[in-house]
Tab-separated table of C-alpha atoms in Angstrom:
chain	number	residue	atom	x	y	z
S	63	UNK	CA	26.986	17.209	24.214
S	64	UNK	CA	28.453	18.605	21.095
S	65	UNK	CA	26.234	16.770	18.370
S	66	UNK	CA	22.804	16.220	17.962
S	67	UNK	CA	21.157	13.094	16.647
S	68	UNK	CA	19.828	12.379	12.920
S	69	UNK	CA	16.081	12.636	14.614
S	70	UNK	CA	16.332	15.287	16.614
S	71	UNK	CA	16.362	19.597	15.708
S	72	UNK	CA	17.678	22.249	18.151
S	73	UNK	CA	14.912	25.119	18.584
S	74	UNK	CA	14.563	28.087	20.890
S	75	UNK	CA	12.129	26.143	22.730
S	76	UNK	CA	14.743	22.843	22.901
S	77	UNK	CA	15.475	20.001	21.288
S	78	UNK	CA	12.308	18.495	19.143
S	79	UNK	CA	11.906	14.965	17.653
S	80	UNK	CA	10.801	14.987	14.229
S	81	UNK	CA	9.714	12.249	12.255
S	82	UNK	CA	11.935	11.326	9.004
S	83	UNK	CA	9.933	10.011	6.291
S	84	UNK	CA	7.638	6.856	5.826
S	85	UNK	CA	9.379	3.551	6.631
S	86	UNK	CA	6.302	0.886	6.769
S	87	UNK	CA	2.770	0.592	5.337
S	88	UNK	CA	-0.086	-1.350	6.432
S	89	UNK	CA	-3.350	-1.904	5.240
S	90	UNK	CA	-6.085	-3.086	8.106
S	91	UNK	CA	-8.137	-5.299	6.156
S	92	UNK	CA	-11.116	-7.763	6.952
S	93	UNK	CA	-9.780	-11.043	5.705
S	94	UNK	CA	-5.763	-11.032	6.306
S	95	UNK	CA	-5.259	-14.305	4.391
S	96	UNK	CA	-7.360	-13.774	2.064
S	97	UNK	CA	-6.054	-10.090	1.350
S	98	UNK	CA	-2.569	-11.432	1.356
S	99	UNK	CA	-3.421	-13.823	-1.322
S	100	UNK	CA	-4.670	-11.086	-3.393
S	101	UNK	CA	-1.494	-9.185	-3.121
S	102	UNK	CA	0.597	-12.479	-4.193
S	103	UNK	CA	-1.498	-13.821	-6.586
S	104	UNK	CA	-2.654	-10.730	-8.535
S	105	UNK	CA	0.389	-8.079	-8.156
S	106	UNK	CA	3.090	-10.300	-7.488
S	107	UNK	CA	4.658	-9.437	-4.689
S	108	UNK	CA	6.239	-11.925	-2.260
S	109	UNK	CA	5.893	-12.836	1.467
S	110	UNK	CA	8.391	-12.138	3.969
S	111	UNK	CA	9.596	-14.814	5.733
S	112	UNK	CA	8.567	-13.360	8.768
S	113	UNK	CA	5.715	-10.950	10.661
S	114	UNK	CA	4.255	-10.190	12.986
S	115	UNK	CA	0.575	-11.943	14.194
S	116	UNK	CA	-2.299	-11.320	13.010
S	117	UNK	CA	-0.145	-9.377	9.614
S	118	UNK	CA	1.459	-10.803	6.710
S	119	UNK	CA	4.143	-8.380	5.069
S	120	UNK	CA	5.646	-8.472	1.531
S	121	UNK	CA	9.309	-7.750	0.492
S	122	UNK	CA	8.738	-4.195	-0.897
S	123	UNK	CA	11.458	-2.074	-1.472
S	124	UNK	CA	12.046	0.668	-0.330
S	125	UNK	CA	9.183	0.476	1.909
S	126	UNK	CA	7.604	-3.061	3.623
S	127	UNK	CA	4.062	-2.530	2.596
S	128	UNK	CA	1.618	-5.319	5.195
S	129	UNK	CA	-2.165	-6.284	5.447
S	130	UNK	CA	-2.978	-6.732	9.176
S	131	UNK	CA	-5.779	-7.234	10.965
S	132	UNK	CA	-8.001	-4.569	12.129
S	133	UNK	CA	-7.016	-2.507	15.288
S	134	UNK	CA	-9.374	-2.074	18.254
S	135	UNK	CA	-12.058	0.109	17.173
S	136	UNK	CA	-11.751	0.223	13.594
S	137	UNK	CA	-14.866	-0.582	11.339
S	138	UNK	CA	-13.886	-0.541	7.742
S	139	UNK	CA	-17.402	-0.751	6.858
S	140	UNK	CA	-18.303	2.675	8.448
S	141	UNK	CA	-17.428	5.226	5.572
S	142	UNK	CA	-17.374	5.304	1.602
S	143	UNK	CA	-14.090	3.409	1.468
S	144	UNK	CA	-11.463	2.394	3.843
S	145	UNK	CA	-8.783	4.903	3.658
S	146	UNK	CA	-10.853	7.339	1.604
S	147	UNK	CA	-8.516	10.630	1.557
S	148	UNK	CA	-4.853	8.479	1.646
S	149	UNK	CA	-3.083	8.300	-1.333
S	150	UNK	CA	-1.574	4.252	-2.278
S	151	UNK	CA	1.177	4.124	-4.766
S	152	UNK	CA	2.903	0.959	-5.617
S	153	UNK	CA	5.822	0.748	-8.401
S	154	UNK	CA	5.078	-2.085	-11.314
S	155	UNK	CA	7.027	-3.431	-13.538
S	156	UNK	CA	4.171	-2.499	-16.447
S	157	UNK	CA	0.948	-1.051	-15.897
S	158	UNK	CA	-0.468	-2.037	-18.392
S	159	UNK	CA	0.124	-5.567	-18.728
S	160	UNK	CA	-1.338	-5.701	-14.938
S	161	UNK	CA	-4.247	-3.254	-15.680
S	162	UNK	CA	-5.042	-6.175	-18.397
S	163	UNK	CA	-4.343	-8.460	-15.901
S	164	UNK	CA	-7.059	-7.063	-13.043
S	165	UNK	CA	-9.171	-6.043	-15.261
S	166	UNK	CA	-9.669	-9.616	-16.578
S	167	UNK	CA	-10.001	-11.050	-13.319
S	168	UNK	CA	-12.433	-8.892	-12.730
S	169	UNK	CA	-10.584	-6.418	-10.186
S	170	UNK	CA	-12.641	-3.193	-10.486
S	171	UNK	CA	-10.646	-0.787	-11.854
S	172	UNK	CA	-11.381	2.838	-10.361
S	173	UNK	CA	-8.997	4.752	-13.318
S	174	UNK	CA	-7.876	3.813	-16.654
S	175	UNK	CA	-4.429	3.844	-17.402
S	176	UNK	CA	-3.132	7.228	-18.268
S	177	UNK	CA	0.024	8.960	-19.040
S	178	UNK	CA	1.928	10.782	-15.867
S	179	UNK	CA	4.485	11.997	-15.003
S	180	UNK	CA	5.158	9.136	-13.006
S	181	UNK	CA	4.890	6.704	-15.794
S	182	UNK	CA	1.455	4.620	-16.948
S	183	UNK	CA	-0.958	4.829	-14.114
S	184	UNK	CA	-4.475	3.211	-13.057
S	185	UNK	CA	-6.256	2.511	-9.893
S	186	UNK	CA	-7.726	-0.216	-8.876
S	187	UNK	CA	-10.093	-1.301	-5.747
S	188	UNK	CA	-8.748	-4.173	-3.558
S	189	UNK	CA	-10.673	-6.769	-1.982
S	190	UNK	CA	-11.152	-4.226	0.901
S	191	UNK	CA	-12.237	-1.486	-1.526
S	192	UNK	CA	-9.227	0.466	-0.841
S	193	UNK	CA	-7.975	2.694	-3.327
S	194	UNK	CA	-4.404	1.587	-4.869
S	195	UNK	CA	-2.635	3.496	-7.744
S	196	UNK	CA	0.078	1.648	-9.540
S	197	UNK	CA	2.729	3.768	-11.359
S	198	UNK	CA	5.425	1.730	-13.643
S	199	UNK	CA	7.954	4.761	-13.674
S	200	UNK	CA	10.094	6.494	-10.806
């Protein structure tokens, strides 16, 4: 009884659970397959060899990032944009070259490439509309 675990903090009240940082990502999209394809085809990044159904997840480090199908109850048609208010970062290699690279597919880009603290940024819609920042500095 001496020790307490990694997840767990000692108050007055008792012992509380406490969550320790983000450790998956998932997008609920319309189209799974056709989402993951995006992903693959336009960013690069590479299927896992497994998930679970009705998802597809990529081999993102340091966090698996996922397209899945919809839960019960969600409409990602009802609202401005899905996830409107949540923030999407994904590291790149160079922002630029895959700014040029959406931009001439004719991904609509939502901002220009900028200077940041966090490297060259931009944002681009996916095929969902979601919002997705890529950064090419950590």
């Amino acid at each position: 009884m001496g020790t307490e675990s990694a997840t767990t903090e000692s108050t007055g009240a008792g012992t509380v659970a406490r969550a320790t940082g983000p450790d998956f990502i998932a997008l609920q999209v319309r189209d799974v397959e056709a989402a993951a394809q995006f992903y693959e085809s336009r960013l690069g990044l590479t299927r896992a060899p497994a998930a679970p159904p009705g998802a597809v997840v990529f081999t993102t480090s340091p966090i698996p990032f996922a397209v899945r199908e919809p839960l019960p109850g969600v409409d990602l048609d009802s609202g401005d944009r899905p996830g409107n208010g949540m923030a999407l970062w994904l590291r790149c290699d160079d922002a630029q070259a895959l700014h040029d690279s959406l931009a001439e597919a004719g991904v609509e880009i939502l901002r220009a490439p900028a200077p940041s603290p966090f490297g060259l940024t931009f944002a681009f819609a996916d095929l969902d509309g979601y919002a997705v920042t890529l950064h090419d500095a950590g």
